[in-house]
C-alpha positions as semicolon CSV with decimal commas, in nm:
position;residue;x (nm);y (nm);z (nm)
1;M;0,000;0,000;0,000
2;E;0,268;0,238;0,095
3;F;0,467;0,129;-0,205
4;S;0,182;0,218;-0,444
5;R;0,151;0,561;-0,282
6;I;0,515;0,630;-0,333
7;V;0,487;0,525;-0,695
8;M;0,187;0,754;-0,753
9;I;0,355;1,055;-0,588
10;S;0,668;0,993;-0,792
11;C;0,467;0,977;-1,115
12;S;0,284;1,300;-1,027
13;I;0,613;1,480;-0,962
14;L;0,755;1,357;-1,293
15;L;0,444;1,471;-1,484
16;L;0,458;1,814;-1,318
17;C;0,826;1,859;-1,395
18;S;0,781;1,755;-1,758
19;S;0,488;1,997;-1,806
20;L;0,694;2,285;-1,667
21;A;0,986;2,202;-1,892
22;Y;0,757;2,181;-2,194
23;G;0,600;2,517;-2,115
24;Q;0,938;2,687;-2,089
25;A;1,049;2,534;-2,422
26;A;0,727;2,637;-2,601
27;S;0,720;2,998;-2,480
28;P;0,885;3,242;-2,730
29;P;1,194;3,430;-2,619
30;A;1,140;3,777;-2,485
31;P;1,232;4,054;-2,736
32;A;1,563;4,227;-2,680
33;A;1,545;4,579;-2,543
34;I;1,594;4,847;-2,812
35;S;1,833;5,117;-2,701
36;S;1,715;5,461;-2,830
37;T;1,982;5,720;-2,913
38;P;1,873;6,068;-2,792
39;T;1,844;6,337;-3,062
40;P;2,084;6,624;-2,995
41;A;1,910;6,950;-2,905
42;P;1,937;7,230;-3,163
43;A;2,188;7,505;-3,092
44;P;2,028;7,807;-2,927
45;A;1,966;8,102;-3,156
46;P;2,179;8,410;-3,087
47;E;2,015;8,662;-2,860
48;Y;1,833;8,942;-3,042
49;V;1,991;9,280;-2,975
50;N;1,772;9,590;-3,000
51;L;2,018;9,857;-3,113
52;T;1,773;10,143;-3,064
53;Y;1,715;10,050;-2,702
54;L;2,082;9,979;-2,638
55;L;2,204;10,312;-2,780
56;S;1,934;10,509;-2,598
57;V;2,023;10,373;-2,252
58;A;2,394;10,291;-2,281
59;G;2,526;10,645;-2,298
60;P;2,482;10,994;-2,438
61;F;2,449;10,872;-2,798
62;H;2,129;11,056;-2,886
63;T;2,277;11,253;-3,177
64;F;2,416;10,942;-3,346
65;L;2,087;10,758;-3,286
66;D;1,894;11,051;-3,435
67;Y;2,108;11,032;-3,750
68;L;2,048;10,656;-3,769
69;E;1,673;10,702;-3,751
70;S;1,648;11,008;-3,979
71;T;1,849;10,835;-4,254
72;K;1,658;10,504;-4,207
73;L;1,992;10,327;-4,153
74;I;1,885;10,181;-3,819
75;D;1,718;9,900;-4,019
76;T;2,045;9,833;-4,205
77;F;2,240;9,811;-3,879
78;Q;1,973;9,595;-3,715
79;N;1,960;9,353;-4,007
80;Q;2,340;9,318;-4,010
81;A;2,338;9,251;-3,635
82;N;2,066;8,987;-3,619
83;N;2,024;8,836;-3,964
84;T;2,383;8,765;-4,071
85;E;2,648;8,525;-3,949
86;Q;2,917;8,797;-3,946
87;G;2,749;9,036;-3,702
88;I;2,841;9,404;-3,670
89;T;3,090;9,635;-3,496
90;I;2,979;9,995;-3,436
91;F;3,190;10,294;-3,333
92;V;2,964;10,549;-3,162
93;P;3,069;10,910;-3,093
94;K;2,924;11,079;-2,786
95;D;2,693;11,377;-2,819
96;N;2,965;11,627;-2,728
97;A;3,179;11,493;-3,015
98;F;2,914;11,618;-3,260
99;K;2,889;11,951;-3,075
100;A;3,265;11,998;-3,104
101;L;3,244;11,941;-3,479
102;K;3,211;12,299;-3,607
103;K;3,421;12,285;-3,923
104;P;3,353;12,103;-4,143
105;S;2,982;12,114;-4,070
106;L;2,764;11,812;-4,139
107;S;2,483;12,045;-4,245
108;N;2,663;12,103;-4,576
109;L;2,653;11,733;-4,670
110;T;2,407;11,590;-4,919
111;D;2,172;11,309;-4,812
112;D;2,391;11,045;-4,975
113;Q;2,706;11,183;-4,814
114;L;2,540;11,185;-4,471
115;K;2,435;10,820;-4,513
116;S;2,788;10,724;-4,614
117;L;2,927;10,902;-4,307
118;I;2,695;10,710;-4,072
119;L;2,770;10,376;-4,243
120;F;3,138;10,467;-4,210
121;H;3,101;10,414;-3,832
122;A;3,035;10,039;-3,863
123;L;3,220;9,726;-3,975
124;P;3,025;9,438;-4,135
125;K;3,163;9,187;-3,883
126;Y;3,182;9,132;-3,510
127;Y;3,523;9,219;-3,362
128;A;3,617;9,180;-2,999
129;L;3,881;9,414;-2,860
130;A;4,141;9,138;-2,883
131;N;4,085;9,115;-3,262
132;F;4,202;9,468;-3,336
133;N;4,563;9,371;-3,288
134;D;4,530;9,146;-3,595
135;L;4,343;9,416;-3,789
136;S;4,631;9,658;-3,745
137;A;4,849;9,431;-3,958
138;K;4,591;9,389;-4,237
139;G;4,585;9,749;-4,354
140;P;4,266;9,933;-4,445
141;V;3,943;9,760;-4,337
142;S;3,623;9,818;-4,536
143;T;3,323;9,962;-4,353
144;L;2,951;9,929;-4,419
145;A;2,979;10,234;-4,646
146;G;3,177;10,042;-4,909
147;G;3,528;9,975;-5,034
148;Q;3,652;10,333;-5,069
149;Y;3,533;10,409;-4,715
150;S;3,796;10,222;-4,514
151;L;3,958;10,256;-4,171
152;N;4,309;10,188;-4,047
153;F;4,357;10,041;-3,700
154;T;4,654;10,041;-3,465
155;D;4,673;9,875;-3,125
156;D;4,891;10,070;-2,883
157;S;4,927;9,866;-2,563
158;G;4,560;9,772;-2,567
159;T;4,428;10,111;-2,682
160;V;4,267;10,089;-3,026
161;H;4,331;10,390;-3,253
162;L;4,131;10,461;-3,569
163;D;4,249;10,662;-3,870
164;S;4,005;10,763;-4,142
165;G;4,262;10,947;-4,352
166;W;4,099;11,278;-4,255
167;S;4,044;11,239;-3,879
168;K;4,193;11,028;-3,601
169;T;4,025;10,898;-3,288
170;K;4,045;10,612;-3,038
171;V;3,819;10,368;-2,856
172;T;3,752;10,499;-2,506
173;S;3,523;10,224;-2,376
174;A;3,335;9,909;-2,473
175;V;2,961;9,967;-2,455
176;H;2,857;9,615;-2,561
177;S;3,075;9,329;-2,681
178;T;2,885;9,002;-2,714
179;D;2,874;8,813;-3,041
180;P;2,718;8,913;-3,282
181;V;2,716;9,282;-3,176
182;A;3,007;9,499;-3,061
183;I;2,959;9,869;-2,978
184;Y;3,258;10,085;-2,889
185;Q;3,259;10,448;-2,781
186;V;3,497;10,685;-2,963
187;D;3,589;11,041;-2,869
188;K;3,555;11,198;-3,216
189;V;3,329;11,175;-3,520
190;L;3,487;10,967;-3,798
191;L;3,522;11,184;-4,110
192;P;3,586;10,982;-4,428
193;E;3,851;11,111;-4,664
194;A;3,628;11,012;-4,957
195;I;3,396;11,300;-4,856
196;F;3,608;11,555;-4,672
197;G;3,917;11,507;-4,885
198;T;3,741;11,704;-5,156
199;D;3,590;12,049;-5,138
200;I;3,233;12,042;-5,012
201;P;3,020;12,295;-5,200
202;P;2,934;12,565;-4,945
203;T;2,578;12,665;-4,871
204;P;2,493;12,959;-5,103
205;A;2,474;13,288;-4,914
206;P;2,164;13,506;-4,957
207;A;2,194;13,777;-5,221
208;P;2,275;14,118;-5,068
209;A;2,008;14,387;-5,086
210;P;2,078;14,648;-5,356
211;D;2,216;14,980;-5,228
212;I;2,001;15,281;-5,322
213;S;2,232;15,578;-5,391
214;P;2,159;15,921;-5,546
215;A;2,183;15,933;-5,921
216;A;2,519;16,055;-6,045
217;D;2,560;16,308;-6,321
218;T;2,539;16,142;-6,657
219;P;2,831;16,164;-6,899
220;A;2,612;16,351;-7,145
221;E;2,544;16,621;-6,891
222;S;2,911;16,649;-6,804
223;K;2,995;16,673;-7,173
224;E;2,737;16,944;-7,225
225;S;2,864;17,138;-6,927
226;G;3,220;17,096;-7,054
227;S;3,124;17,210;-7,403
228;S;2,934;17,509;-7,269
229;S;3,230;17,610;-7,053
230;R;3,458;17,579;-7,353
231;S;3,222;17,774;-7,581
232;S;3,209;18,083;-7,359
233;P;3,567;18,203;-7,437
234;S;3,506;18,175;-7,813
235;T;3,193;18,387;-7,785
236;S;3,371;18,666;-7,598
237;S;3,656;18,670;-7,852
238;S;3,415;18,703;-8,147
239;R;3,248;18,997;-7,978
240;K;3,584;19,171;-7,942
241;I;3,656;19,121;-8,313
242;M;3,318;19,270;-8,409
243;N;3,378;19,578;-8,192
244;L;3,720;19,635;-8,349
245;G;3,564;19,615;-8,698
246;I;3,304;19,877;-8,612
247;W;3,562;20,124;-8,469
248;S;3,789;20,076;-8,770
249;Q;3,502;20,157;-9,005
250;L;3,417;20,472;-8,808
251;V;3,780;20,586;-8,817
252;L;3,796;20,535;-9,193
253;A;3,471;20,728;-9,240
254;V;3,603;21,022;-9,040
255;L;3,925;21,024;-9,235
256;G;3,732;21,027;-9,561
257;V;3,527;21,328;-9,455
258;V;3,845;21,518;-9,353
259;V;4,007;21,446;-9,692
260;L;3,699;21,582;-9,876
261;F;3,701;21,913;-9,695
262;F;4,070;21,976;-9,722
């Protein structure tokens, strides 16, 4: 009896083990885990720089900003700063630099010349202060005004000097220097030789009022007076001749009467 129980328990254990083994063999293998590679994040766009706001709060640059807005060049500067890979470098004179500029006067410039002068204060590329040492060895650098409007740079122990060919100035401070916009303060207005190297036509002066003076004697009148003055001596001489003729006739008549009686 006990032997039959042992046999039955053993058979049950064998059947259970075989069913478990069969189930493990029949079940499909679990899929391998797929490793996902993360997509790199796009590079952040450069920060937008509002030049109008920056120039209005950074310093006394109201005169330069007024010229930018009156000539519509603020859009050109803003587009170069934010829509190009090169960026922009601007040299901004303070208000008192324009007040000190008495001769030559900017009021004598034409509209095109004034635009060229304002564009002359910017380079079509971002330059940090450390880059000007390399620019000094490259010779003239073109500005936003074009090829003939170029600047020469020299770096004297960290002080950047600018030479336009007509005027010389230097960078006195860095107002803003973060790629793509660099703004540097200069102590004088940059005067391009392409404009001021030639004579600027002066503003025409108003015509003077005509002077009202008393009428002078005409030449005809002077001639008449001269002729009358010259004619008076001839008249007196003719009268003397006539008187002599009359007396001579009377003397002859008397003599004739005396001869008849004697």
